[in-house]
């Protein structure tokens, strides 16, 4: 049986992630495989942070991000701190507590394991308010 691919034209510039925390943190899944592959699902989307309140998040799943626009300051509990710019790639393991800040804005593309973050995920593949 042949299966079609899914295409999201110009998603980086057209997809507007919803507000998920504070007044300045936005995140949304563009695509999820939860319904098609519930045993080994994955999802991807965009995370945008604007100047304002830092976002501190403890991951309950593994996630990877690539910075696509702007700049983030990204720090963890070990004291590691990086100024992230377009092209930088990050891996955030389950259990890591990460602080995201920005002087203006930053946009990142993420890939994660939504089935492993079910407490922050709805059945439609969209993350709930307050989740990252």
mmCIF file with all atom_site columns, N, CA, C and O in Angstrom, residues 78-103:
data_model
loop_
_atom_site.group_PDB
_atom_site.id
_atom_site.type_symbol
_atom_site.label_atom_id
_atom_site.label_alt_id
_atom_site.label_comp_id
_atom_site.label_asym_id
_atom_site.label_entity_id
_atom_site.label_seq_id
_atom_site.pdbx_PDB_ins_code
_atom_site.Cartn_x
_atom_site.Cartn_y
_atom_site.Cartn_z
_atom_site.occupancy
_atom_site.B_iso_or_equiv
_atom_site.pdbx_formal_charge
_atom_site.auth_seq_id
_atom_site.auth_comp_id
_atom_site.auth_asym_id
_atom_site.auth_atom_id
_atom_site.pdbx_PDB_model_num
ATOM 1   N N  . UNK A 1 78  ? 23.203 22.951 34.933 1.00 0.00 ? 78  UNK A N  1
ATOM 2   C CA . UNK A 1 78  ? 24.624 22.670 35.164 1.00 0.00 ? 78  UNK A CA 1
ATOM 3   C C  . UNK A 1 78  ? 25.468 23.939 35.087 1.00 0.00 ? 78  UNK A C  1
ATOM 4   O O  . UNK A 1 78  ? 26.651 23.900 35.377 1.00 0.00 ? 78  UNK A O  1
ATOM 5   N N  . UNK A 1 79  ? 24.855 25.048 34.654 1.00 0.00 ? 79  UNK A N  1
ATOM 6   C CA . UNK A 1 79  ? 25.585 26.291 34.476 1.00 0.00 ? 79  UNK A CA 1
ATOM 7   C C  . UNK A 1 79  ? 25.980 26.550 33.035 1.00 0.00 ? 79  UNK A C  1
ATOM 8   O O  . UNK A 1 79  ? 26.502 27.612 32.695 1.00 0.00 ? 79  UNK A O  1
ATOM 9   N N  . UNK A 1 80  ? 25.730 25.581 32.172 1.00 0.00 ? 80  UNK A N  1
ATOM 10  C CA . UNK A 1 80  ? 26.011 25.764 30.745 1.00 0.00 ? 80  UNK A CA 1
ATOM 11  C C  . UNK A 1 80  ? 25.080 26.836 30.184 1.00 0.00 ? 80  UNK A C  1
ATOM 12  O O  . UNK A 1 80  ? 23.877 26.819 30.448 1.00 0.00 ? 80  UNK A O  1
ATOM 13  N N  . UNK A 1 81  ? 25.638 27.789 29.408 1.00 0.00 ? 81  UNK A N  1
ATOM 14  C CA . UNK A 1 81  ? 24.837 28.863 28.823 1.00 0.00 ? 81  UNK A CA 1
ATOM 15  C C  . UNK A 1 81  ? 25.362 29.150 27.425 1.00 0.00 ? 81  UNK A C  1
ATOM 16  O O  . UNK A 1 81  ? 26.576 29.250 27.233 1.00 0.00 ? 81  UNK A O  1
ATOM 17  N N  . UNK A 1 82  ? 24.448 29.274 26.465 1.00 0.00 ? 82  UNK A N  1
ATOM 18  C CA . UNK A 1 82  ? 24.823 29.469 25.075 1.00 0.00 ? 82  UNK A CA 1
ATOM 19  C C  . UNK A 1 82  ? 23.982 30.594 24.486 1.00 0.00 ? 82  UNK A C  1
ATOM 20  O O  . UNK A 1 82  ? 22.783 30.686 24.750 1.00 0.00 ? 82  UNK A O  1
ATOM 21  N N  . UNK A 1 83  ? 24.606 31.445 23.675 1.00 0.00 ? 83  UNK A N  1
ATOM 22  C CA . UNK A 1 83  ? 23.859 32.381 22.845 1.00 0.00 ? 83  UNK A CA 1
ATOM 23  C C  . UNK A 1 83  ? 23.585 31.651 21.541 1.00 0.00 ? 83  UNK A C  1
ATOM 24  O O  . UNK A 1 83  ? 24.507 31.345 20.779 1.00 0.00 ? 83  UNK A O  1
ATOM 25  N N  . UNK A 1 84  ? 22.322 31.320 21.309 1.00 0.00 ? 84  UNK A N  1
ATOM 26  C CA . UNK A 1 84  ? 21.923 30.503 20.168 1.00 0.00 ? 84  UNK A CA 1
ATOM 27  C C  . UNK A 1 84  ? 21.488 31.391 19.006 1.00 0.00 ? 84  UNK A C  1
ATOM 28  O O  . UNK A 1 84  ? 20.673 32.295 19.180 1.00 0.00 ? 84  UNK A O  1
ATOM 29  N N  . UNK A 1 85  ? 22.034 31.098 17.825 1.00 0.00 ? 85  UNK A N  1
ATOM 30  C CA . UNK A 1 85  ? 21.721 31.860 16.622 1.00 0.00 ? 85  UNK A CA 1
ATOM 31  C C  . UNK A 1 85  ? 21.339 30.889 15.499 1.00 0.00 ? 85  UNK A C  1
ATOM 32  O O  . UNK A 1 85  ? 21.533 29.669 15.633 1.00 0.00 ? 85  UNK A O  1
ATOM 33  N N  . UNK A 1 86  ? 20.789 31.399 14.390 1.00 0.00 ? 86  UNK A N  1
ATOM 34  C CA . UNK A 1 86  ? 20.329 30.519 13.313 1.00 0.00 ? 86  UNK A CA 1
ATOM 35  C C  . UNK A 1 86  ? 21.373 29.495 12.878 1.00 0.00 ? 86  UNK A C  1
ATOM 36  O O  . UNK A 1 86  ? 22.557 29.809 12.714 1.00 0.00 ? 86  UNK A O  1
ATOM 37  N N  . UNK A 1 87  ? 20.903 28.260 12.770 1.00 0.00 ? 87  UNK A N  1
ATOM 38  C CA . UNK A 1 87  ? 21.762 27.139 12.405 1.00 0.00 ? 87  UNK A CA 1
ATOM 39  C C  . UNK A 1 87  ? 22.211 26.300 13.575 1.00 0.00 ? 87  UNK A C  1
ATOM 40  O O  . UNK A 1 87  ? 22.647 25.163 13.384 1.00 0.00 ? 87  UNK A O  1
ATOM 41  N N  . UNK A 1 88  ? 22.113 26.814 14.809 1.00 0.00 ? 88  UNK A N  1
ATOM 42  C CA . UNK A 1 88  ? 22.512 26.046 15.993 1.00 0.00 ? 88  UNK A CA 1
ATOM 43  C C  . UNK A 1 88  ? 21.471 24.960 16.279 1.00 0.00 ? 88  UNK A C  1
ATOM 44  O O  . UNK A 1 88  ? 20.267 25.185 16.145 1.00 0.00 ? 88  UNK A O  1
ATOM 45  N N  . UNK A 1 89  ? 21.948 23.783 16.691 1.00 0.00 ? 89  UNK A N  1
ATOM 46  C CA . UNK A 1 89  ? 21.088 22.642 16.993 1.00 0.00 ? 89  UNK A CA 1
ATOM 47  C C  . UNK A 1 89  ? 21.275 22.255 18.456 1.00 0.00 ? 89  UNK A C  1
ATOM 48  O O  . UNK A 1 89  ? 22.403 22.203 18.952 1.00 0.00 ? 89  UNK A O  1
ATOM 49  N N  . UNK A 1 90  ? 20.160 21.965 19.142 1.00 0.00 ? 90  UNK A N  1
ATOM 50  C CA . UNK A 1 90  ? 20.176 21.579 20.552 1.00 0.00 ? 90  UNK A CA 1
ATOM 51  C C  . UNK A 1 90  ? 19.440 20.266 20.760 1.00 0.00 ? 90  UNK A C  1
ATOM 52  O O  . UNK A 1 90  ? 18.440 19.997 20.098 1.00 0.00 ? 90  UNK A O  1
ATOM 53  N N  . UNK A 1 91  ? 19.937 19.477 21.712 1.00 0.00 ? 91  UNK A N  1
ATOM 54  C CA . UNK A 1 91  ? 19.246 18.284 22.190 1.00 0.00 ? 91  UNK A CA 1
ATOM 55  C C  . UNK A 1 91  ? 18.955 18.507 23.662 1.00 0.00 ? 91  UNK A C  1
ATOM 56  O O  . UNK A 1 91  ? 19.865 18.781 24.455 1.00 0.00 ? 91  UNK A O  1
ATOM 57  N N  . UNK A 1 92  ? 17.671 18.415 24.031 1.00 0.00 ? 92  UNK A N  1
ATOM 58  C CA . UNK A 1 92  ? 17.247 18.562 25.416 1.00 0.00 ? 92  UNK A CA 1
ATOM 59  C C  . UNK A 1 92  ? 16.743 17.205 25.894 1.00 0.00 ? 92  UNK A C  1
ATOM 60  O O  . UNK A 1 92  ? 15.664 16.761 25.495 1.00 0.00 ? 92  UNK A O  1
ATOM 61  N N  . UNK A 1 93  ? 17.507 16.518 26.754 1.00 0.00 ? 93  UNK A N  1
ATOM 62  C CA . UNK A 1 93  ? 17.075 15.195 27.215 1.00 0.00 ? 93  UNK A CA 1
ATOM 63  C C  . UNK A 1 93  ? 15.966 15.288 28.262 1.00 0.00 ? 93  UNK A C  1
ATOM 64  O O  . UNK A 1 93  ? 15.845 16.291 28.969 1.00 0.00 ? 93  UNK A O  1
ATOM 65  N N  . UNK A 1 94  ? 15.198 14.245 28.316 1.00 0.00 ? 94  UNK A N  1
ATOM 66  C CA . UNK A 1 94  ? 14.157 14.127 29.336 1.00 0.00 ? 94  UNK A CA 1
ATOM 67  C C  . UNK A 1 94  ? 14.773 14.394 30.706 1.00 0.00 ? 94  UNK A C  1
ATOM 68  O O  . UNK A 1 94  ? 15.837 13.862 31.033 1.00 0.00 ? 94  UNK A O  1
ATOM 69  N N  . UNK A 1 95  ? 14.132 15.265 31.499 1.00 0.00 ? 95  UNK A N  1
ATOM 70  C CA . UNK A 1 95  ? 14.614 15.599 32.828 1.00 0.00 ? 95  UNK A CA 1
ATOM 71  C C  . UNK A 1 95  ? 15.411 16.885 32.907 1.00 0.00 ? 95  UNK A C  1
ATOM 72  O O  . UNK A 1 95  ? 15.605 17.421 33.991 1.00 0.00 ? 95  UNK A O  1
ATOM 73  N N  . UNK A 1 96  ? 15.890 17.391 31.764 1.00 0.00 ? 96  UNK A N  1
ATOM 74  C CA . UNK A 1 96  ? 16.671 18.635 31.759 1.00 0.00 ? 96  UNK A CA 1
ATOM 75  C C  . UNK A 1 96  ? 15.753 19.833 32.032 1.00 0.00 ? 96  UNK A C  1
ATOM 76  O O  . UNK A 1 96  ? 14.638 19.901 31.519 1.00 0.00 ? 96  UNK A O  1
ATOM 77  N N  . UNK A 1 97  ? 16.228 20.768 32.855 1.00 0.00 ? 97  UNK A N  1
ATOM 78  C CA . UNK A 1 97  ? 15.515 22.024 33.084 1.00 0.00 ? 97  UNK A CA 1
ATOM 79  C C  . UNK A 1 97  ? 16.280 23.112 32.339 1.00 0.00 ? 97  UNK A C  1
ATOM 80  O O  . UNK A 1 97  ? 17.451 23.348 32.603 1.00 0.00 ? 97  UNK A O  1
ATOM 81  N N  . UNK A 1 98  ? 15.582 23.753 31.412 1.00 0.00 ? 98  UNK A N  1
ATOM 82  C CA . UNK A 1 98  ? 16.200 24.710 30.498 1.00 0.00 ? 98  UNK A CA 1
ATOM 83  C C  . UNK A 1 98  ? 15.540 26.073 30.677 1.00 0.00 ? 98  UNK A C  1
ATOM 84  O O  . UNK A 1 98  ? 14.313 26.165 30.809 1.00 0.00 ? 98  UNK A O  1
ATOM 85  N N  . UNK A 1 99  ? 16.352 27.136 30.648 1.00 0.00 ? 99  UNK A N  1
ATOM 86  C CA . UNK A 1 99  ? 15.836 28.502 30.698 1.00 0.00 ? 99  UNK A CA 1
ATOM 87  C C  . UNK A 1 99  ? 16.105 29.159 29.350 1.00 0.00 ? 99  UNK A C  1
ATOM 88  O O  . UNK A 1 99  ? 17.239 29.182 28.870 1.00 0.00 ? 99  UNK A O  1
ATOM 89  N N  . UNK A 1 100 ? 15.032 29.681 28.754 1.00 0.00 ? 100 UNK A N  1
ATOM 90  C CA . UNK A 1 100 ? 15.104 30.377 27.470 1.00 0.00 ? 100 UNK A CA 1
ATOM 91  C C  . UNK A 1 100 ? 14.844 31.860 27.710 1.00 0.00 ? 100 UNK A C  1
ATOM 92  O O  . UNK A 1 100 ? 13.856 32.217 28.356 1.00 0.00 ? 100 UNK A O  1
ATOM 93  N N  . UNK A 1 101 ? 15.709 32.724 27.184 1.00 0.00 ? 101 UNK A N  1
ATOM 94  C CA . UNK A 1 101 ? 15.491 34.170 27.222 1.00 0.00 ? 101 UNK A CA 1
ATOM 95  C C  . UNK A 1 101 ? 15.908 34.743 25.867 1.00 0.00 ? 101 UNK A C  1
ATOM 96  O O  . UNK A 1 101 ? 16.616 34.095 25.094 1.00 0.00 ? 101 UNK A O  1
ATOM 97  N N  . UNK A 1 102 ? 15.458 35.978 25.599 1.00 0.00 ? 102 UNK A N  1
ATOM 98  C CA . UNK A 1 102 ? 15.863 36.669 24.383 1.00 0.00 ? 102 UNK A CA 1
ATOM 99  C C  . UNK A 1 102 ? 15.754 38.169 24.589 1.00 0.00 ? 102 UNK A C  1
ATOM 100 O O  . UNK A 1 102 ? 14.883 38.631 25.336 1.00 0.00 ? 102 UNK A O  1
ATOM 101 N N  . UNK A 1 103 ? 16.641 38.917 23.946 1.00 0.00 ? 103 UNK A N  1
ATOM 102 C CA . UNK A 1 103 ? 16.588 40.377 24.007 1.00 0.00 ? 103 UNK A CA 1
ATOM 103 C C  . UNK A 1 103 ? 15.581 40.954 23.025 1.00 0.00 ? 103 UNK A C  1
ATOM 104 O O  . UNK A 1 103 ? 15.130 42.082 23.177 1.00 0.00 ? 103 UNK A O  1
#
